[in-house]
Tab-separated table of C-alpha atoms and ligand atoms in Angstrom:
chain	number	residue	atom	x	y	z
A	50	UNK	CA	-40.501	68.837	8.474
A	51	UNK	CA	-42.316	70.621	10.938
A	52	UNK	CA	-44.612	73.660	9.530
A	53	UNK	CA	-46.401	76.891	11.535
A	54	UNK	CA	-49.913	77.494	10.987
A	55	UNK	CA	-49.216	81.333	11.736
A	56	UNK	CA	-46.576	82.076	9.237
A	57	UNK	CA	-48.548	79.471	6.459
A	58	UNK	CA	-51.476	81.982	7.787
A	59	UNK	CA	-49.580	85.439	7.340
A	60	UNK	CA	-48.758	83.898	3.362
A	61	UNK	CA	-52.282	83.769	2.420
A	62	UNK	CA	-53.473	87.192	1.613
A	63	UNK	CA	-50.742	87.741	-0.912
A	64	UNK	CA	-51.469	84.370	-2.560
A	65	UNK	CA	-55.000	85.121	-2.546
A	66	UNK	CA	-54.070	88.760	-3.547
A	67	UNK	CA	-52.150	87.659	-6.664
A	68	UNK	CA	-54.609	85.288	-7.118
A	69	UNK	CA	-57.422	87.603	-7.211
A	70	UNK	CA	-55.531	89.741	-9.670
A	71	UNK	CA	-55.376	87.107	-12.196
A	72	UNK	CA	-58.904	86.086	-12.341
A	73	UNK	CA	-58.355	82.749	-10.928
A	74	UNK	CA	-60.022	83.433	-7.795
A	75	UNK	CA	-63.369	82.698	-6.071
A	76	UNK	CA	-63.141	79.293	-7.005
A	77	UNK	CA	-64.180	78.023	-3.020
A	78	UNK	CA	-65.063	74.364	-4.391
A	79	UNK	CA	-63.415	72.931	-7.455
A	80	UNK	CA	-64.399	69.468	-9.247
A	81	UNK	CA	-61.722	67.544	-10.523
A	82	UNK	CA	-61.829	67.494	-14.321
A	83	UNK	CA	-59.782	64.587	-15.399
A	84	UNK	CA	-57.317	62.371	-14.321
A	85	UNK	CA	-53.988	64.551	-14.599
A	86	UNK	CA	-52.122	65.789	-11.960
A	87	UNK	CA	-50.337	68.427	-13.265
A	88	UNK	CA	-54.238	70.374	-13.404
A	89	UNK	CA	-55.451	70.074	-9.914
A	90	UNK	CA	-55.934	73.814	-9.102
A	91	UNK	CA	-56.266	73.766	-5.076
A	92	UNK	CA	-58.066	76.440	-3.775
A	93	UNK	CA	-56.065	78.940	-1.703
A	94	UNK	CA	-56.739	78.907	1.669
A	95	UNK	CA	-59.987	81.704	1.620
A	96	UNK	CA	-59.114	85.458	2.539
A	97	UNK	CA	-61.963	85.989	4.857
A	98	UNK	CA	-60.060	82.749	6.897
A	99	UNK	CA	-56.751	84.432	6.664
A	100	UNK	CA	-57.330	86.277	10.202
A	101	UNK	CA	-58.654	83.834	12.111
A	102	UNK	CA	-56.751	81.862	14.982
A	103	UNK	CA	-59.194	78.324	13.649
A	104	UNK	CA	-57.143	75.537	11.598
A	105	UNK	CA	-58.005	75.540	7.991
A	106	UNK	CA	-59.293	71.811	7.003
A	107	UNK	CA	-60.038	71.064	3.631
A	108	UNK	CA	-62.440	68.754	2.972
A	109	UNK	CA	-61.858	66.718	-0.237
A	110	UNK	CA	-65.068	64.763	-0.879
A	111	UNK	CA	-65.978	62.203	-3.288
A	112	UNK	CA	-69.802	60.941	-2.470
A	113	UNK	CA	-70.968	57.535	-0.715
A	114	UNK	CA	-73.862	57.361	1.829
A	115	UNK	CA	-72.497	60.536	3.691
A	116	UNK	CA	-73.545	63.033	0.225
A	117	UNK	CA	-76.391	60.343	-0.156
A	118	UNK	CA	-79.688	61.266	-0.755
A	119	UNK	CA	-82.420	58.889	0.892
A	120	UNK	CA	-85.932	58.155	-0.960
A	121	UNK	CA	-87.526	59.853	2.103
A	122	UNK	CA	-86.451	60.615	5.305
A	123	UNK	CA	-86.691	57.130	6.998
A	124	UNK	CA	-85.242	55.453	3.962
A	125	UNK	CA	-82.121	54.193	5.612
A	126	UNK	CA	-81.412	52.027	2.872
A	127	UNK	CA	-83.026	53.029	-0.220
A	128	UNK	CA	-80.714	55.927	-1.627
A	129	UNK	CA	-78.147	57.191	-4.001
A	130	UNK	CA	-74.997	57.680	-2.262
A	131	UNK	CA	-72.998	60.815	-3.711
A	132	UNK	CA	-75.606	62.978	-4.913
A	133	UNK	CA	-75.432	66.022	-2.478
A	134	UNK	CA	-72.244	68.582	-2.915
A	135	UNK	CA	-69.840	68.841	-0.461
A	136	UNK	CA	-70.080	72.417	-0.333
A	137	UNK	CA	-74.043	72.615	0.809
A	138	UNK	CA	-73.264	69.975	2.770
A	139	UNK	CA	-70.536	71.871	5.160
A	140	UNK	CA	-72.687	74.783	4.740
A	141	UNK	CA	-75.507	73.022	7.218
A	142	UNK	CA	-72.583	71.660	9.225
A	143	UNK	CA	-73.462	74.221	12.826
A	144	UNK	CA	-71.137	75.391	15.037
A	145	UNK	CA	-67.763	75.165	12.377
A	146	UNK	CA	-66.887	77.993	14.264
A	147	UNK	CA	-65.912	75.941	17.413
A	148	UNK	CA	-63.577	73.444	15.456
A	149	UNK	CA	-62.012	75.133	12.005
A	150	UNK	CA	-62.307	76.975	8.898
A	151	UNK	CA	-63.477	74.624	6.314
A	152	UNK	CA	-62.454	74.894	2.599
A	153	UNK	CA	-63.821	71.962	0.095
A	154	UNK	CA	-62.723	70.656	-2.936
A	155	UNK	CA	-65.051	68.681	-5.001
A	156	UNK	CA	-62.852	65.523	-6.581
A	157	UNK	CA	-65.839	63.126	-7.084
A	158	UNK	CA	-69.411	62.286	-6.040
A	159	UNK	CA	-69.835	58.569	-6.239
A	160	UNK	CA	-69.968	55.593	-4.530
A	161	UNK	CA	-66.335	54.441	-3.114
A	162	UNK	CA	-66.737	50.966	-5.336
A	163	UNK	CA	-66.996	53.040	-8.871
A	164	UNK	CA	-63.107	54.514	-8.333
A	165	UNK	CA	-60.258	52.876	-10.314
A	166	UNK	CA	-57.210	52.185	-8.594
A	167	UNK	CA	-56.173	54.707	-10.955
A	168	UNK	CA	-58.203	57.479	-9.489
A	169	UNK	CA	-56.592	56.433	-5.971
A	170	UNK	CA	-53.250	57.705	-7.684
A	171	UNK	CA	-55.031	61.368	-8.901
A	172	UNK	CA	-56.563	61.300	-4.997
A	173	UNK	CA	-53.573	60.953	-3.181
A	174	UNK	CA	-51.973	63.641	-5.118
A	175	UNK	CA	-54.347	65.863	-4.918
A	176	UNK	CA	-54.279	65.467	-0.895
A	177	UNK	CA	-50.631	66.206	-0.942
A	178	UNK	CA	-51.494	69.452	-2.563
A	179	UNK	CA	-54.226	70.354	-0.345
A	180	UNK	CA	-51.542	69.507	2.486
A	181	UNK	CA	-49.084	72.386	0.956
A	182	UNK	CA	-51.660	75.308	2.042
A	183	UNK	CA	-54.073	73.531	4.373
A	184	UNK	CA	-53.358	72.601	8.425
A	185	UNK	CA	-55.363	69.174	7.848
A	186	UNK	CA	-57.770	67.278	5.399
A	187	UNK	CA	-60.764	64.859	5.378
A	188	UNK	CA	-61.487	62.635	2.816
A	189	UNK	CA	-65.051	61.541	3.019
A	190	UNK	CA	-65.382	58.347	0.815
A	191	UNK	CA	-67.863	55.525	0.569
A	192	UNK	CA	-67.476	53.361	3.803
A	193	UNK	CA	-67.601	49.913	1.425
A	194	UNK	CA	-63.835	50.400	-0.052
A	195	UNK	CA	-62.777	53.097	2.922
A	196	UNK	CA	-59.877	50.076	3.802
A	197	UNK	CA	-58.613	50.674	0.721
A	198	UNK	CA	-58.467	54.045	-0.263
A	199	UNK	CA	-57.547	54.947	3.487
A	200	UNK	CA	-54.848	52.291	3.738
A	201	UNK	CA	-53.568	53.580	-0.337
A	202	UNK	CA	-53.213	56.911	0.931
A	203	UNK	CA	-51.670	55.701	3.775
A	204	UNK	CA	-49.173	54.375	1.763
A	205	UNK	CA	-48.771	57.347	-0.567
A	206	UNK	CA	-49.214	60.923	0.978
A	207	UNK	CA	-45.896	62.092	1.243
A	208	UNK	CA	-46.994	64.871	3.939
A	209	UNK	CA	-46.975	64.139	7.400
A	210	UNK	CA	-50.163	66.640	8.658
A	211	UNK	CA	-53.173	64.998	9.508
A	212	UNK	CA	-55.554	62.880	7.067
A	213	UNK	CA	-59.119	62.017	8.619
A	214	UNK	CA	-61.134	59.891	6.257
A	215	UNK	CA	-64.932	59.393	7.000
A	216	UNK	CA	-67.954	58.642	5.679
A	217	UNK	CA	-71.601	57.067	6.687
A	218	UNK	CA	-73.486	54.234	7.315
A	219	UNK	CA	-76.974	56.418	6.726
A	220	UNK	CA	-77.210	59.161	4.379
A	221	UNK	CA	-77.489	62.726	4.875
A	222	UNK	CA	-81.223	63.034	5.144
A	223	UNK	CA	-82.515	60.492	7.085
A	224	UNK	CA	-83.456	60.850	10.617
A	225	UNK	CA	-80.974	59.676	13.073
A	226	UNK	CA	-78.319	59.948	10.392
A	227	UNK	CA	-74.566	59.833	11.052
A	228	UNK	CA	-73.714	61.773	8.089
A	229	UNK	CA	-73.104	65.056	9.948
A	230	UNK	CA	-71.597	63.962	12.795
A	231	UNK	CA	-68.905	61.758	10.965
A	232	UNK	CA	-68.322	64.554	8.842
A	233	UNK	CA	-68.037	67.287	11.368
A	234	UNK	CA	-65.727	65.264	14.088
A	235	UNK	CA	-63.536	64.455	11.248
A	236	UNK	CA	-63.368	68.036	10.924
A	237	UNK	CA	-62.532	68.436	14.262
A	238	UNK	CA	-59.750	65.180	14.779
A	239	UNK	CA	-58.079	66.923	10.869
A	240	UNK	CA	-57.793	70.472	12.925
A	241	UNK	CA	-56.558	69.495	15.822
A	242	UNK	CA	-53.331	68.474	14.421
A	243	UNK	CA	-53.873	65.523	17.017
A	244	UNK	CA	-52.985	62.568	14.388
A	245	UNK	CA	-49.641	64.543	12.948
A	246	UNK	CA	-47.348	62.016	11.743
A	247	UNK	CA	-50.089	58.707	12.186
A	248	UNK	CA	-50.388	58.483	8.899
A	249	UNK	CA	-54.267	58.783	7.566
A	250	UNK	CA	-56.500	57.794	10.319
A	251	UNK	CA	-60.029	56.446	9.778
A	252	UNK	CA	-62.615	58.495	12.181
A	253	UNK	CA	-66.385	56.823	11.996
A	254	UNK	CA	-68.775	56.980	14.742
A	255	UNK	CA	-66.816	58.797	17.176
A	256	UNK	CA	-63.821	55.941	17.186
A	257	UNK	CA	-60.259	56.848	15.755
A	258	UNK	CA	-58.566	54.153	13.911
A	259	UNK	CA	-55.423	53.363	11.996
A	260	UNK	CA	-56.180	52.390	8.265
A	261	UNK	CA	-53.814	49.945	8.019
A	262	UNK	CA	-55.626	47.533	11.143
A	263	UNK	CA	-59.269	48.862	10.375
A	264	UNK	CA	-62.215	46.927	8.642
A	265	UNK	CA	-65.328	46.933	7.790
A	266	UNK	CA	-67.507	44.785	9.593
A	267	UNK	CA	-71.155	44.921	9.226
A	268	UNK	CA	-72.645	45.547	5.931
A	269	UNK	CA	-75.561	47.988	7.654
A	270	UNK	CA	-74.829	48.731	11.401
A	271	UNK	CA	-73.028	52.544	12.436
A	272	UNK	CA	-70.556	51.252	14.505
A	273	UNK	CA	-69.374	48.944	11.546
A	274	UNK	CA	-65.686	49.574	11.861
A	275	UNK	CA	-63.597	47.373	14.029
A	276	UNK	CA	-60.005	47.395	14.704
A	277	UNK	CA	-59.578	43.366	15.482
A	278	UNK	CA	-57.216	42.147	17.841
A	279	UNK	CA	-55.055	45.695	18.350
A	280	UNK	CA	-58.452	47.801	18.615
A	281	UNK	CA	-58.999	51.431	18.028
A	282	UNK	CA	-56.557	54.135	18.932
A	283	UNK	CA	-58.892	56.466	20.892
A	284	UNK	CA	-62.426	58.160	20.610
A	285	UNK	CA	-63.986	61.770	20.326
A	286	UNK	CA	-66.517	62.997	22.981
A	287	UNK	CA	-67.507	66.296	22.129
A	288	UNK	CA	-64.591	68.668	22.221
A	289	UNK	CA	-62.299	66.285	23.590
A	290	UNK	CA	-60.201	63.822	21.489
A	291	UNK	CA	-58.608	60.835	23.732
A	292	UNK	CA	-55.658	59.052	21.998
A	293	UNK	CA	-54.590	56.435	23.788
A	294	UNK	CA	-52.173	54.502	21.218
A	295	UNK	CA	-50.226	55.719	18.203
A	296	UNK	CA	-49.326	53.954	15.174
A	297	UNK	CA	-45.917	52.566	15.452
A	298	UNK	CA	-45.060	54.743	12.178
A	299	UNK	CA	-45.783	57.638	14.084
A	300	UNK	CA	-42.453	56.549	16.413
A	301	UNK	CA	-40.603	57.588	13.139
A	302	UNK	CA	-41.799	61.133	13.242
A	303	UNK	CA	-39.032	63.846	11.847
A	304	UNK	CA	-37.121	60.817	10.000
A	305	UNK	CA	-36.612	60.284	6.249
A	306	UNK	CA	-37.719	57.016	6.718
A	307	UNK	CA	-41.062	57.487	8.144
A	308	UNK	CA	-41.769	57.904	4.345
A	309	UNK	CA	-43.320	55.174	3.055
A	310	UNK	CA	-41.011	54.239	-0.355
A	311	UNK	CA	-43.964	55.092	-2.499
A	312	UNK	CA	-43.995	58.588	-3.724
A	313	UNK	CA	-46.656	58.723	-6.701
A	314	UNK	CA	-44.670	61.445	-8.384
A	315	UNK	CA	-41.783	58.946	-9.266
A	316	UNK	CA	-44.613	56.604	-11.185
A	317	UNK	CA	-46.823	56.563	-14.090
A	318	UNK	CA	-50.548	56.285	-13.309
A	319	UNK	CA	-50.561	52.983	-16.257
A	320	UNK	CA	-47.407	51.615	-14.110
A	321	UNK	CA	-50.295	50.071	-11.144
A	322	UNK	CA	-50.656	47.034	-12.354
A	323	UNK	CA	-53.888	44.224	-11.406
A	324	UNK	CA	-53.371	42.681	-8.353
A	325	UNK	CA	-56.765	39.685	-6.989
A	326	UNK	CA	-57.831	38.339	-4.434
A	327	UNK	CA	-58.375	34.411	-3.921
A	328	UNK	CA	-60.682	33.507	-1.490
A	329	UNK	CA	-60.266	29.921	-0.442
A	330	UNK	CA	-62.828	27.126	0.649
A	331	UNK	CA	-63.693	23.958	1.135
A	332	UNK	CA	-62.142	22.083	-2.148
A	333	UNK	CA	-61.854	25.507	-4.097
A	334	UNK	CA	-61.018	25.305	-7.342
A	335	UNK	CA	-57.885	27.000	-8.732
A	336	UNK	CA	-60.024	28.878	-11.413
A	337	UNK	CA	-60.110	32.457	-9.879
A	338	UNK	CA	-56.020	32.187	-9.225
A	339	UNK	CA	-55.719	30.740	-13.429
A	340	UNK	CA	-58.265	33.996	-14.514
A	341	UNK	CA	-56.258	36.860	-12.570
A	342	UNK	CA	-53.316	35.279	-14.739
A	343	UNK	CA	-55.045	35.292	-17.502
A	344	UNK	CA	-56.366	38.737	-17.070
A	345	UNK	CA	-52.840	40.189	-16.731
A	346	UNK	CA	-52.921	39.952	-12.695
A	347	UNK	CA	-48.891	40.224	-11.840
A	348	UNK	CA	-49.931	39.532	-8.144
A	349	UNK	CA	-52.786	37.793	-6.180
A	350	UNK	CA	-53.229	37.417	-2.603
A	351	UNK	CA	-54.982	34.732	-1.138
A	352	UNK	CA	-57.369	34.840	1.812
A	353	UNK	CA	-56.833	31.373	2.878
A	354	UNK	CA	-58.356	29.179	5.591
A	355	UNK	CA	-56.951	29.329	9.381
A	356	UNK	CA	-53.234	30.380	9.311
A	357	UNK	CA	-53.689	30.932	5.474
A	358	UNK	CA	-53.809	27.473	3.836
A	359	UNK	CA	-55.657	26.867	0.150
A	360	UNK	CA	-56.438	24.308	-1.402
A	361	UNK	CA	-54.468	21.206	-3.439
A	362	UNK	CA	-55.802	22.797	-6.511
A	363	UNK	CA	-55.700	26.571	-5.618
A	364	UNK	CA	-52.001	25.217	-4.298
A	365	UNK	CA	-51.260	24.074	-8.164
A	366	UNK	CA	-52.964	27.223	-9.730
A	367	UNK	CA	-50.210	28.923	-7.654
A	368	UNK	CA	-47.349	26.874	-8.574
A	369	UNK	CA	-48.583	27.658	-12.240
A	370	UNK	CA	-48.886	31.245	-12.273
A	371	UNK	CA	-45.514	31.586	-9.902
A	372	UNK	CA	-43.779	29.855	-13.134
A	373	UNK	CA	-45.097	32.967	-14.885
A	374	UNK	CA	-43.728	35.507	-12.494
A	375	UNK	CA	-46.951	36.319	-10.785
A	376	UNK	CA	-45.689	37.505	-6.968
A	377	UNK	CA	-48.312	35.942	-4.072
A	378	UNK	CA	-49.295	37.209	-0.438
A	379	UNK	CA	-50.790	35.361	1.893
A	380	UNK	CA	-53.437	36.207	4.072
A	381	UNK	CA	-56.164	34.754	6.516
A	382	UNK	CA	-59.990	34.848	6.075
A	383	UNK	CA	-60.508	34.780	9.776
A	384	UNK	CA	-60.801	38.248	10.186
A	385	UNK	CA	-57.374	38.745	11.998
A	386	UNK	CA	-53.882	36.784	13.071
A	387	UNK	CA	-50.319	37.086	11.454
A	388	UNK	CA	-49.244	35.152	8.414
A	389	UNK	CA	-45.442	34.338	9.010
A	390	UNK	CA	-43.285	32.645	6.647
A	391	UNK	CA	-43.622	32.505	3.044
A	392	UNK	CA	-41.550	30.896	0.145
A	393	UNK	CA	-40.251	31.178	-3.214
A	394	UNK	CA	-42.652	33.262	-5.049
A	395	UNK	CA	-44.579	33.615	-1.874
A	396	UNK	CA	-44.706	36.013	0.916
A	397	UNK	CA	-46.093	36.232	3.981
A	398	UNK	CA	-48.452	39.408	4.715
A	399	UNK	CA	-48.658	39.825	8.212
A	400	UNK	CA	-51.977	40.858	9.948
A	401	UNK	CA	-52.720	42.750	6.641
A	402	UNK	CA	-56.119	41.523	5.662
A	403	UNK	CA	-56.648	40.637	2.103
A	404	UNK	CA	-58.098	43.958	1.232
A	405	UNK	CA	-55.190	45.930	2.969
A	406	UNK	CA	-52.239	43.191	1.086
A	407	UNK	CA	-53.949	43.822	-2.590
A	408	UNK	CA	-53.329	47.632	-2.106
A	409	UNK	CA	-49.745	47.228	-0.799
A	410	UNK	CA	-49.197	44.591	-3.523
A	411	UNK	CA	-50.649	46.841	-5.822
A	412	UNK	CA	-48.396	49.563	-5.145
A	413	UNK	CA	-45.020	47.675	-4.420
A	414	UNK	CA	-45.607	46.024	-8.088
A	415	UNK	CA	-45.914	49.763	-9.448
A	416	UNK	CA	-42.151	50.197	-8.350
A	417	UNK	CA	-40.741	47.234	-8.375
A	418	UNK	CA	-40.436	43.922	-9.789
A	419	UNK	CA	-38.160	42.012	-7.470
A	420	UNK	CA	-39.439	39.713	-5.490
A	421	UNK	CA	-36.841	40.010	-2.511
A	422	UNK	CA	-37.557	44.499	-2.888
A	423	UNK	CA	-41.296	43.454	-2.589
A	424	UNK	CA	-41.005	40.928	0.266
A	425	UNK	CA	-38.541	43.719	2.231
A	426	UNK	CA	-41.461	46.254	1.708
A	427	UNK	CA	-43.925	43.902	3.078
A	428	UNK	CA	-41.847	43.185	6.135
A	429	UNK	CA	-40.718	46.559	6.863
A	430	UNK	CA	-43.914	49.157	5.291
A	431	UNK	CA	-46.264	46.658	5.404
A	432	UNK	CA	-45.312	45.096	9.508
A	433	UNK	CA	-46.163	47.782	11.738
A	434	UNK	CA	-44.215	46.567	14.631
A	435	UNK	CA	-42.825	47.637	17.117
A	436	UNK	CA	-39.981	46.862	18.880
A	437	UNK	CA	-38.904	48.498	22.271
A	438	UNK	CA	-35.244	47.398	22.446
A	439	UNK	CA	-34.217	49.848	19.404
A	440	UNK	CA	-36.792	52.741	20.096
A	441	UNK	CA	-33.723	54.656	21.086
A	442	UNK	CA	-31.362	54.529	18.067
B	300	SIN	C1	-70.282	53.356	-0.767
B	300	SIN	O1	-69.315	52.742	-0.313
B	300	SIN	O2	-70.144	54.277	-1.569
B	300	SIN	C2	-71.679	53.016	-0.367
B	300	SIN	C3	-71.810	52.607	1.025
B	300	SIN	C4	-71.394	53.652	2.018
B	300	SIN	O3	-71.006	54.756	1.729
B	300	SIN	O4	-71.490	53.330	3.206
């Protein structure tokens, strides 16, 4: 699996060439125009790019505060996230020249809460295209659903280069912004080829983190992503990028099975089915569990108290919608700590929070609808763990 930038390098002129020839060229940024796959026109790596010794890092952007544009230029809060185009955006990026050639494709300009899961799916494919021709990408998203899409293409991108997603907590025009910055160490983490084989890694505010552990913390502050318990895997200063820890997927690197099992070319888009969340609380009601059912939910995980308890009525809701088939994880509201355990109709998600289960639910539904399939997938994809005694075989 392992790929040369010099020889992927010494292809591009004649692709470009041939290209060029039929008319298809020139096309630097692209927008996504609807939702199917079989469209998505990458854009060759550029010609003027094809001598250069740089990386070539796409940037696939899709709006939040990082394209926002503030009401003036101390409005940290007041603005419209996704307005500005990627492309002007890396064009006031300085010094690119230190870190990579930069090539941008256009696949949405909104906030991250206004994407379907269903637009996750086009995403994700469209990264693993970008991944045939390009040395690394960055997805810059909204920072309010960054767990999810990071941790769903996590799951999905089949290619093992790097994927940096970023974003910001103050848009692009504010003073003392961290739009830039984010955007152009992402840059830098996606070329250096540093986080092959991690998986996609989250890079905000000059901290590296694995999807799969990271959340969002603070609703305003820059440094709002946290890593709880495990922490972050290392930090950028300037040119250098410190890793101190790997994801314990990356220990699989060069194996079949450091795939995850969910390859979005084997599924229909309509095959992700509605997954909730169920937030417990003092004497909650089993309401939101008996309206996922009734919406068509075929799993809901609950973010229960402590070690992941709900309530006596939640606890019947459950027992209901089980009857029906409906497939439950459990998770903690705390913030962090392992859910062990599990039962019939019930299992146990780890140190997944409730954000990170509903996308792994999500998917695992999408191929399967056994419960003991599921429940192996949460165990093995879902529990990064590692464990020292069989490193070796
Ligand atoms: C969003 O998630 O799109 C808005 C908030 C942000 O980007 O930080």
């Amino acid at each position: 699996m392992s790929y040369s930038r010099a020889s992927r390098k010494m292809m591009i002129p004649i692709l470009a060439l041939l290209l060029l020839l039929n008319g298809m060229s020139g096309a630097f940024a692209a927008v996504s125009s609807s939702a199917s796959i079989p469209s998505v026109k990458i854009p060759p790596v550029p010609f003027a790019f094809k001598s250069s010794p740089l990386p070539n890092v796409m940037v696939i952007a899709s709006g939040g505060t990082l394209a926002g544009k503030a009401a003036d230029q101390t409005s940290f809060q007041n603005y419209k996230a996704g307005t500005y185009l990627m492309e002007d955006l890396v064009k006031q990026l300085p010094d690119k020249n230190k870190i990579a050639d930069v090539s941008v494709y256009q696949f949405g300009n909104k906030g991250s809460g206004g994407y379907t899961i269903a637009d996750l799916y086009d995403l994700s494919q469209v990264v693993d295209e970008a991944l045939k021709l390009y040395d690394g990408v960055v997805v810059t998203t909204g920072t309010d659903t960054m767990e999810e899409i990071g941790y769903f293409l996590d799951l999905t991108v089949q290619s093992e280069k790097p994927v940096v997603i970023t974003g910001a907590m103050r848009p692009w025009d504010v003073i003392g912004t961290d739009a830039p910055a984010n955007l152009y160490n992402a840059i830098k983490l996606a070329g250096s080829g540093k986080t092959t084989w991690f998986g996609t890694v989250l890079m905000l505010n000059d901290m590296i983190h694995a999807v799969r552990d990271v959340t969002k913390s603070n609703a305003h502050r820059m440094d709002t992503f946290e890593t709880p318990i495990m922490g972050a895997l290392g930090y950028i200063d300037e040119s250098e990028i410190r890793i101190y820890r790997a994801p314990a997927r990356a220990l699989k690197a060069g194996k079949e099975n450091w795939k995850t099992p969910f390859d979005l070319k084997k599924i229909a888009k309509k095959s992700l089915p509605i997954v909730g969340i169920a937030y417990n609380g003092q004497e909650m009601s089993g309401g939101a569990i008996r309206g996922f059912v009734a919406d068509g939910a075929k799993g809901i995980v609950t973010a229960g108290t402590g070690a992941g308890g709900i309530s006596s009525q939640m606890s019947e809701a459950r027992k209901e919608a089980i009857g029906k088939g409906v497939i439950f994880v459990t998770t903690t509201r705390t913030g962090s700590g392992t859910m062990y355990g599990g039962g019939e109709g019930i299992i146990a998600g780890d140190s997944l929070n409730a954000q990170h289960a509903r996308i792994l639910l999500i998917l695992a539904l999408a191929f399967s609808n056994d419960f003991n399939t599921i429940k192996g997938w949460f165990e093995g994809v879902g529990t990064q763990e590692i464990d020292g005694s069989k490193l070796a075989s």
